[in-house]
mmCIF file of C-alpha atoms in Angstrom:
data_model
loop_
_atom_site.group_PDB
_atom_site.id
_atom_site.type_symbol
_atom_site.label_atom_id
_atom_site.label_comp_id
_atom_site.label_asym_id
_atom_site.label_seq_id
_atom_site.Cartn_x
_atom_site.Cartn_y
_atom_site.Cartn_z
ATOM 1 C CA UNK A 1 -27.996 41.495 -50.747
ATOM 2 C CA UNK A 2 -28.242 41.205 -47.080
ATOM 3 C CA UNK A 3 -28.337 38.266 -44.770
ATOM 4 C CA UNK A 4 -31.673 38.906 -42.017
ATOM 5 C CA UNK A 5 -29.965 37.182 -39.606
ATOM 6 C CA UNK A 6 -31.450 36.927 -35.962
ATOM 7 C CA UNK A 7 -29.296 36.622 -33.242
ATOM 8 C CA UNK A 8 -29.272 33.354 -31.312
ATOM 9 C CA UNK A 9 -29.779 33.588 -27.708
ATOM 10 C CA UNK A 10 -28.138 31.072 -25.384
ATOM 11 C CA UNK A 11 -29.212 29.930 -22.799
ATOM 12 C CA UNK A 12 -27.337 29.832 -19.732
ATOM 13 C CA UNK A 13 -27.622 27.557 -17.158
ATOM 14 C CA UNK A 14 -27.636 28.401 -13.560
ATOM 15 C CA UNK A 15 -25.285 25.654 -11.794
ATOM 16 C CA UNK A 16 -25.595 27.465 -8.665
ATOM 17 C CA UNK A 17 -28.165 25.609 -6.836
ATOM 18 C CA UNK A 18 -26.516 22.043 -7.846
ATOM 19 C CA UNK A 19 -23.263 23.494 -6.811
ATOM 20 C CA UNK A 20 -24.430 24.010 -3.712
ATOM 21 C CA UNK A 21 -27.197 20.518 -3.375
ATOM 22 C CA UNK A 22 -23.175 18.854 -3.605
ATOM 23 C CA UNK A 23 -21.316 21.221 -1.603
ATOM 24 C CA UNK A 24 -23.601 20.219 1.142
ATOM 25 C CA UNK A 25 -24.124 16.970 0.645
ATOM 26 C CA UNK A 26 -20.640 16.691 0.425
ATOM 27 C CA UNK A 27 -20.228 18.312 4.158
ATOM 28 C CA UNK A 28 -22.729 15.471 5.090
ATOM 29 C CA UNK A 29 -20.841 12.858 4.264
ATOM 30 C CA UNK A 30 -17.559 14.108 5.924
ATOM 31 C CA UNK A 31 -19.494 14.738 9.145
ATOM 32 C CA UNK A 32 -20.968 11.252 8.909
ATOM 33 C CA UNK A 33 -17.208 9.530 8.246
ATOM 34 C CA UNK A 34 -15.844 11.883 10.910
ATOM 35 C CA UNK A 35 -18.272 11.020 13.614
ATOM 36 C CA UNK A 36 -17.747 7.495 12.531
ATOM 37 C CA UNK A 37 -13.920 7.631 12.608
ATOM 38 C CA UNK A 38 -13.990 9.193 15.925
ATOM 39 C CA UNK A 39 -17.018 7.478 18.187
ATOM 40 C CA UNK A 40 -14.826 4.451 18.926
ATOM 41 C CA UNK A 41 -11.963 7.165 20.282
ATOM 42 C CA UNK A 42 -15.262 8.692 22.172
ATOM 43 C CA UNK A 43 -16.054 5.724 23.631
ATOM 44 C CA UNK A 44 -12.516 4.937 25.006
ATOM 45 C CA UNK A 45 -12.225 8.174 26.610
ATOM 46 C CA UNK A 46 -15.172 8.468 28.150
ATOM 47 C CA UNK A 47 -15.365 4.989 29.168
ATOM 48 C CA UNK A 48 -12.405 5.140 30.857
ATOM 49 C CA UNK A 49 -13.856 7.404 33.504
ATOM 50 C CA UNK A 50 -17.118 5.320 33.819
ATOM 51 C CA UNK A 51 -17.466 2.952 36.878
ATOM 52 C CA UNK A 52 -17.955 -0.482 36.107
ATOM 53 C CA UNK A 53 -21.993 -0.487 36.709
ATOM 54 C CA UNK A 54 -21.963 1.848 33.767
ATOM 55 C CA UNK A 55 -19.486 0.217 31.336
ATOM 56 C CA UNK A 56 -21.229 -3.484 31.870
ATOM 57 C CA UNK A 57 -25.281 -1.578 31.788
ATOM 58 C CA UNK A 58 -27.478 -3.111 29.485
ATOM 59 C CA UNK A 59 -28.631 0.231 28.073
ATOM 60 C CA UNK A 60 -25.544 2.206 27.003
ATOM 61 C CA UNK A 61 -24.603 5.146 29.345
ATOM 62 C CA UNK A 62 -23.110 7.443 26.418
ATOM 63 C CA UNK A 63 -21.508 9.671 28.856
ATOM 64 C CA UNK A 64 -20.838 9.326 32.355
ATOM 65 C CA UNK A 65 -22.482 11.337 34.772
ATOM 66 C CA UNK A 66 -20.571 10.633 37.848
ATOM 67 C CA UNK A 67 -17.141 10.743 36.569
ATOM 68 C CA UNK A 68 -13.961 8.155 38.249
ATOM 69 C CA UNK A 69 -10.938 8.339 37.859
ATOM 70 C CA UNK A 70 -10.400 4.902 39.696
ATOM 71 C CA UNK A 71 -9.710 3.470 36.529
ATOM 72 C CA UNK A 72 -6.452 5.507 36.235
ATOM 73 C CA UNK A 73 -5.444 5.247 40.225
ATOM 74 C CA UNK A 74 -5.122 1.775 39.213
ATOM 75 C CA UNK A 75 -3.388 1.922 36.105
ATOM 76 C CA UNK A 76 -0.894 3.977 37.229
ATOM 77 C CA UNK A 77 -0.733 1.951 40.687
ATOM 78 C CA UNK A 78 1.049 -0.316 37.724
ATOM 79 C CA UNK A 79 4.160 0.621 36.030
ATOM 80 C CA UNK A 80 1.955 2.184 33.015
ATOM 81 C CA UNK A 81 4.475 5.220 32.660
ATOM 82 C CA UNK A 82 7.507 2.551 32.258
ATOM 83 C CA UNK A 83 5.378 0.686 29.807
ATOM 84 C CA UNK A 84 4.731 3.889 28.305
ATOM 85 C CA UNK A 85 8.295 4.993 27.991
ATOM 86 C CA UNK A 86 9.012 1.857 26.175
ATOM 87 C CA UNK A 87 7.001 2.246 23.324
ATOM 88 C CA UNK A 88 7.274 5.960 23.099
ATOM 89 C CA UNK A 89 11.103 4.746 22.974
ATOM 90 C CA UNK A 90 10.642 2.192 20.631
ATOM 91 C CA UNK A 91 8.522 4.042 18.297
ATOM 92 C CA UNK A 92 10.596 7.100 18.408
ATOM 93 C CA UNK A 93 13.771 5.363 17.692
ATOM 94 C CA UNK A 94 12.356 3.005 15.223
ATOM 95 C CA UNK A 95 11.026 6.024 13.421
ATOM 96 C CA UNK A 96 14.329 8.054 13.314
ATOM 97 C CA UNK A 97 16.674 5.379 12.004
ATOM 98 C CA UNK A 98 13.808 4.416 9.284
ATOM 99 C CA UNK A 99 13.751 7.272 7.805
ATOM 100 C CA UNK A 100 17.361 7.569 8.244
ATOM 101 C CA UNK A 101 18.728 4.540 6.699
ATOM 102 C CA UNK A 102 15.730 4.570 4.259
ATOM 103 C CA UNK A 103 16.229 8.194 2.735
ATOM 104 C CA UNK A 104 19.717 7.407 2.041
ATOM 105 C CA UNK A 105 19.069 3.939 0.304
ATOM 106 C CA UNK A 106 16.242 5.444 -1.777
ATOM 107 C CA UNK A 107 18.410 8.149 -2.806
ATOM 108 C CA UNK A 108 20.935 5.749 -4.171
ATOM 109 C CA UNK A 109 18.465 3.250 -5.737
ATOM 110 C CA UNK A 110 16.538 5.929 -7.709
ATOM 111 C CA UNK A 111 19.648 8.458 -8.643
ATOM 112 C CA UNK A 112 22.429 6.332 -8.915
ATOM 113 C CA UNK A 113 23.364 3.724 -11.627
ATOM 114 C CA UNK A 114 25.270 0.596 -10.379
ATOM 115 C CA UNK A 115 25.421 -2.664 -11.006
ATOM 116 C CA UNK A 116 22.773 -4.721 -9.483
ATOM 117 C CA UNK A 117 20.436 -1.849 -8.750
ATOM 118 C CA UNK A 118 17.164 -3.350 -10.204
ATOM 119 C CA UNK A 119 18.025 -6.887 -8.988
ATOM 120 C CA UNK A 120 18.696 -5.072 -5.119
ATOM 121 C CA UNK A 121 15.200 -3.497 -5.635
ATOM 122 C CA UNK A 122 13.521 -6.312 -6.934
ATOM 123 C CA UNK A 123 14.437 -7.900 -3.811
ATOM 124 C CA UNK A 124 13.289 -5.032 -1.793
ATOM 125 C CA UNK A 125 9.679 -5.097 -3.145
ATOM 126 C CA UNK A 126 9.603 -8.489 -3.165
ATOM 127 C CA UNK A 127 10.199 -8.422 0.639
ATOM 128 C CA UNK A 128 7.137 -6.330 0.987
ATOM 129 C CA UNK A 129 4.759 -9.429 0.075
ATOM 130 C CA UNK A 130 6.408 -11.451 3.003
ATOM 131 C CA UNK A 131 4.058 -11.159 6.327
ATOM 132 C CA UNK A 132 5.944 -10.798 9.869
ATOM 133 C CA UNK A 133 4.938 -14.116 10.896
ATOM 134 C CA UNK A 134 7.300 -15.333 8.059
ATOM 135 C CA UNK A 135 10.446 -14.093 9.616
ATOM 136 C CA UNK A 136 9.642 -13.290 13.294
ATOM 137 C CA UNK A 137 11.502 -16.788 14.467
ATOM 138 C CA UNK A 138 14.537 -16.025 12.326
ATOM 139 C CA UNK A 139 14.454 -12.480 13.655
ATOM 140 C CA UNK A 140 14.328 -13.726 17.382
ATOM 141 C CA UNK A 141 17.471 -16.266 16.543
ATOM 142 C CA UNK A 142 19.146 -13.566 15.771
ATOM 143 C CA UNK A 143 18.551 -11.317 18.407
ATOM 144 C CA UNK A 144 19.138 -13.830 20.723
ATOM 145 C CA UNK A 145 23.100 -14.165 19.157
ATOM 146 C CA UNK A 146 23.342 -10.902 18.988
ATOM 147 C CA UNK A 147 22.534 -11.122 23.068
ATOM 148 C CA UNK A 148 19.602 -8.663 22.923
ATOM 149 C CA UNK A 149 16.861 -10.876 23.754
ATOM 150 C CA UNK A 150 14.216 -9.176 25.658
ATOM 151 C CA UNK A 151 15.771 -5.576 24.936
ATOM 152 C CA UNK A 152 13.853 -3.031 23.825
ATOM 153 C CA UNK A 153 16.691 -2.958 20.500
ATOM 154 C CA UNK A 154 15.201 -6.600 19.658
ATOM 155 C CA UNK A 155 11.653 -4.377 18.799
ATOM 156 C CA UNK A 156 13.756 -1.881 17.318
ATOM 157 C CA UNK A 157 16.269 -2.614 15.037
ATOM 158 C CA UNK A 158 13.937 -5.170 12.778
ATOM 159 C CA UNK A 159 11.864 -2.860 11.762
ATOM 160 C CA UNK A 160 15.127 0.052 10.563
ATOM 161 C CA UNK A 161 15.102 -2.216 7.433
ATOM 162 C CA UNK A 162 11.371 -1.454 6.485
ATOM 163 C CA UNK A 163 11.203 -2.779 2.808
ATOM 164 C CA UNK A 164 7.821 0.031 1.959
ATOM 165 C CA UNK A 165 10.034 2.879 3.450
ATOM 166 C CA UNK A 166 13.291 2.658 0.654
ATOM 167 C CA UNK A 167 10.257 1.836 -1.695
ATOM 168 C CA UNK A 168 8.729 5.266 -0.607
ATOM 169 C CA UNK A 169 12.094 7.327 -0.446
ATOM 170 C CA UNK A 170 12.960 5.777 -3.939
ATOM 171 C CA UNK A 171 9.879 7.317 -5.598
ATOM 172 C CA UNK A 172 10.642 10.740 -4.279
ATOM 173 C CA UNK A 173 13.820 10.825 -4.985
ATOM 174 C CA UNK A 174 12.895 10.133 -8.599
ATOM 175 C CA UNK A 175 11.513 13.637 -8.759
ATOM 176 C CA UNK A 176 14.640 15.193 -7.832
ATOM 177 C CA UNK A 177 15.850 16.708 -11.423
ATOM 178 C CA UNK A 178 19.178 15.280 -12.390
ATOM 179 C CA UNK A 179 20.648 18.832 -13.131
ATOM 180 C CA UNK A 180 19.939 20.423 -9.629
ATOM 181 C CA UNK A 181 22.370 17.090 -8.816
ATOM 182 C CA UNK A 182 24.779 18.019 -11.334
ATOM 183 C CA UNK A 183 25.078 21.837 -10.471
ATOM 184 C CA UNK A 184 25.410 20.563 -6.982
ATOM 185 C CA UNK A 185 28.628 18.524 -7.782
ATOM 186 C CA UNK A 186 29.893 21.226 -10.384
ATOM 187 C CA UNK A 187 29.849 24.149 -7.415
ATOM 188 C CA UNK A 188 32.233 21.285 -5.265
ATOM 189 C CA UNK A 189 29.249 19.574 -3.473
ATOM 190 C CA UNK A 190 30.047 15.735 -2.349
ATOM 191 C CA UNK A 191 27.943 12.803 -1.653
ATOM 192 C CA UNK A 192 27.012 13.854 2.098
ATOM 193 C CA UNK A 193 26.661 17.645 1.410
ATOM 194 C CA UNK A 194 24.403 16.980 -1.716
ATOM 195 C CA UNK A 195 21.932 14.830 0.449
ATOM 196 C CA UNK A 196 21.762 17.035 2.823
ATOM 197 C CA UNK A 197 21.778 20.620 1.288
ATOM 198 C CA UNK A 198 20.318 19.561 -1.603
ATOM 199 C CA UNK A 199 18.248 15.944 -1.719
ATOM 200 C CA UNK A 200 16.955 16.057 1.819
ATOM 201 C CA UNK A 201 14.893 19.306 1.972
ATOM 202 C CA UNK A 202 13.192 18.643 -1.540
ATOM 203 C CA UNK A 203 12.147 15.027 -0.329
ATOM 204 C CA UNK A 204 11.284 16.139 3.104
ATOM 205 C CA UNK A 205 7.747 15.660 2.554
ATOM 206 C CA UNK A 206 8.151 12.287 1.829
ATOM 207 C CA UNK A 207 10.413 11.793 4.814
ATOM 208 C CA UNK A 208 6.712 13.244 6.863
ATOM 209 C CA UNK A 209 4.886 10.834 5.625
ATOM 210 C CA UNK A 210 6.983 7.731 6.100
ATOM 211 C CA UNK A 211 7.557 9.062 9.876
ATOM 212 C CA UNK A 212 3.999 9.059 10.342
ATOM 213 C CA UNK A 213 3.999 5.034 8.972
ATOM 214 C CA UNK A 214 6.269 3.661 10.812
ATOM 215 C CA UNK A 215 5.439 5.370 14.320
ATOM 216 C CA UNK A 216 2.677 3.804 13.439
ATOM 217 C CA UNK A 217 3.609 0.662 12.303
ATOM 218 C CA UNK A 218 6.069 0.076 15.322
ATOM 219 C CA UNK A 219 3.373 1.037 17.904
ATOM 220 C CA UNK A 220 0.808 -1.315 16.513
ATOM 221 C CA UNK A 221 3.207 -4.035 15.969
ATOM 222 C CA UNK A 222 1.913 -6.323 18.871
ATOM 223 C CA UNK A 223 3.067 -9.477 17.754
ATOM 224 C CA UNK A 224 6.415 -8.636 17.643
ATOM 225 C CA UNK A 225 6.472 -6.956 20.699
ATOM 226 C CA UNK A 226 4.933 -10.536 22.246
ATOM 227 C CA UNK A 227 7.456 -12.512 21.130
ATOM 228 C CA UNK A 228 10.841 -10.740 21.811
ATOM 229 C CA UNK A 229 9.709 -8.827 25.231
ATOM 230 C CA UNK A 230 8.871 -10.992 27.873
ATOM 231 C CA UNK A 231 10.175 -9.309 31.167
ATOM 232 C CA UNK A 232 7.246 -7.159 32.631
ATOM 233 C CA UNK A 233 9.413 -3.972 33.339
ATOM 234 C CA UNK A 234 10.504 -4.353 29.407
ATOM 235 C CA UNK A 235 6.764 -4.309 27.949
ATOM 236 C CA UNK A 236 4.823 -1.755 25.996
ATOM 237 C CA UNK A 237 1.524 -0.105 26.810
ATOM 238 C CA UNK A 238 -0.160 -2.552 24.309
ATOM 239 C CA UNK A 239 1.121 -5.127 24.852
ATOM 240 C CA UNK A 240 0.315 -4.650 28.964
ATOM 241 C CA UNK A 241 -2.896 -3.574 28.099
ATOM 242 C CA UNK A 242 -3.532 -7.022 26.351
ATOM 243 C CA UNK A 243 -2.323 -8.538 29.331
ATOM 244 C CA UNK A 244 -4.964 -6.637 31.764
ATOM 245 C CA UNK A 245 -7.687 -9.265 30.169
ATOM 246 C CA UNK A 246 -9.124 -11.718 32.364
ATOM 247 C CA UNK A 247 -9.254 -15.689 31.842
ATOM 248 C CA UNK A 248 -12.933 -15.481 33.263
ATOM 249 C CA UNK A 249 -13.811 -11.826 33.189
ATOM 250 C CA UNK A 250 -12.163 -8.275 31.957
ATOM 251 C CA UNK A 251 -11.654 -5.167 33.743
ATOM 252 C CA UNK A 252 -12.553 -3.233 30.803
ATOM 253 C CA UNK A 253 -12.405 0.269 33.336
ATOM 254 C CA UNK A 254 -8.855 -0.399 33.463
ATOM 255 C CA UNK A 255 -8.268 -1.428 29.854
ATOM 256 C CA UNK A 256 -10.177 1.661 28.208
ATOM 257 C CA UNK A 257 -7.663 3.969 30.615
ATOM 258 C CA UNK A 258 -5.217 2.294 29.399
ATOM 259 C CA UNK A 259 -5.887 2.840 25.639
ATOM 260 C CA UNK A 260 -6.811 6.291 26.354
ATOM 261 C CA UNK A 261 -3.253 6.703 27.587
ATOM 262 C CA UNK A 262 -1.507 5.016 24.677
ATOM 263 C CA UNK A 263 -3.621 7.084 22.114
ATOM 264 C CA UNK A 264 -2.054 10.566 23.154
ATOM 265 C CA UNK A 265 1.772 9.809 22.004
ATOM 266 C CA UNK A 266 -0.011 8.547 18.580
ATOM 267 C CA UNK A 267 -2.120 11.671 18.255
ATOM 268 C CA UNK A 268 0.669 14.382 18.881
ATOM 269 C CA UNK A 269 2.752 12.520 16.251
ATOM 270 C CA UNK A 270 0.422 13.004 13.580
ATOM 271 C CA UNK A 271 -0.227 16.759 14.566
ATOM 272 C CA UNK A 272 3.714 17.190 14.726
ATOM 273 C CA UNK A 273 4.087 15.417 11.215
ATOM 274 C CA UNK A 274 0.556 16.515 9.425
ATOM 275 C CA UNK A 275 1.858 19.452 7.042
ATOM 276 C CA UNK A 276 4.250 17.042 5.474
ATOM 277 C CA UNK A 277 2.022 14.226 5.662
ATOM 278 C CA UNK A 278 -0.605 16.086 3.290
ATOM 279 C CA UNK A 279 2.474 17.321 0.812
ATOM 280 C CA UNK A 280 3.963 13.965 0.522
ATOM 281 C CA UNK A 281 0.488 12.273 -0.233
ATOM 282 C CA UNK A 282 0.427 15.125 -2.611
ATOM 283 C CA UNK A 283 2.970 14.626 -4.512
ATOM 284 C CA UNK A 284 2.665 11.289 -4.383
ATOM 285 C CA UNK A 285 -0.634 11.547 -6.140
ATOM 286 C CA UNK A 286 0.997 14.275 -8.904
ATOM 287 C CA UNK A 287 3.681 11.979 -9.529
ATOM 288 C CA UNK A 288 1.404 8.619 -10.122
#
């Protein structure tokens, strides 16, 4: 006996055209966020070679069709490049000995067992919660007996012993498989030459991204900039910039040149650091 079966047809469904309805909507929104993100960058730029007529009209002039560059003759008739070189300086350094001295302590809080490890990095997050206002009269105190009050080493050395960057360095060192460490030590490898050869290219992205967060974080820390740098010759673009503003009235010309100027440091070090910016966010994500 023999089963009539008829075959059953199914039925596709074409996913094409919504595939495509999301791709583009999806380009919509970037441009949108991107054009968002970057209009107040615009806006500096080209304001800063408007004349003051144009910056202070009623109806905004979105670009300027008779181009100044007074604004600049008389920021650099200031010492902008000095002020420049300080942060640039500051950030730099700040940046390097971060992810120096934080590498190295993440390394040894999340591969090495000793005794009062979690208490030490209970400590450490803990110090994330406290804000900069907290500590930034201590912090002068002791700059000022260490006799490097109004240095640019009073901006600097504060923020080496960043409390997010061992946090960072300690969760990428967690990835690091124990037996690449031990086949390290078997072939003869110490401490140093493990790190180095071994540890420090496979957390290198991480390393990216907490170079591009504290540049960062250094160059937009005014307030501690205000309080240990008081000598003209010793202060930073930002922090001269803030000082360009008026009691009654602002050259804002003079200010927008000046931003324009500080923004091109910032830029470069996010081109210079983007590959292993996107890798470390990367892994980070894989890892959470």
């Amino acid at each position: 006996m023999s089963a009539n079966t008829t075959p059953v047809k199914v039925k596709k469904t074409d996913l094409s055209g919504t595939s495509t309805a999301y791709k583009v909507f999806a380009v919509v929104i970037l441009i949108m966020l991107a054009i968002f993100f970057l209009f107040p960058l615009y806006w500096i730029v080209t304001g800063s070679f408007k004349s003051a007529i144009d910056i202070n009209a009623k109806v905004p002039v979105w670009f300027p069709m008779n181009p100044t560059m007074g604004n600049y003759d008389k920021l650099f008739a200031k010492p902008a490049f000095l002020w420049l070189f300080n942060i640039v300086f500051i950030s730099a350094m700040a940046m390097i000995l971060t992810c120096i001295t934080a590498a190295l302590a993440g390394y040894a809080l999340g591969k090495k067992r000793f005794y009062g490890r979690t208490i030490l990095f209970t400590i450490i997050i803990c110090a994330m919660a406290l804000p900069k206002q907290v500590i930034v009269i201590p912090l002068a105190q002791e700059m000022k007996l260490l006799h490097m009050s109004d240095t640019l080493w009073a901006v600097i050395l504060p923020t080496v012993g960043w409390p997010f960057g061992v946090f960072l360095m300690k969760q990428f060192s967690e990835t690091i498989p124990n037996e690449i460490l031990e086949a390290a030590r078997v072939d003869g490898a110490g401490e140093l030459k493990t790190f180095f050869s071994v540890v420090f290219p496979m957390i290198k992205p991480g390393i990216g991204a907490l170079a591009i967060f504290t540049f960062v974080n250094t160059w937009n820390d005014y307030f501690l900039q205000l309080v240990m740098l008081t000598s003209e010759e010793k202060w930073t673009l930002p922090l001269a910039i803030a000082n360009m503003q008026g009691e009654m009235s602002s050259d804002f010309g003079l200010i927008m040149a000046g931003a324009a100027l500080a923004s091109i440091p910032i830029i470069v070090v996010f081109i210079a650091f983007q590959k292993y910016f996107t890798q470390g966010i990367a892994m980070g994500a894989v890892k959470g």
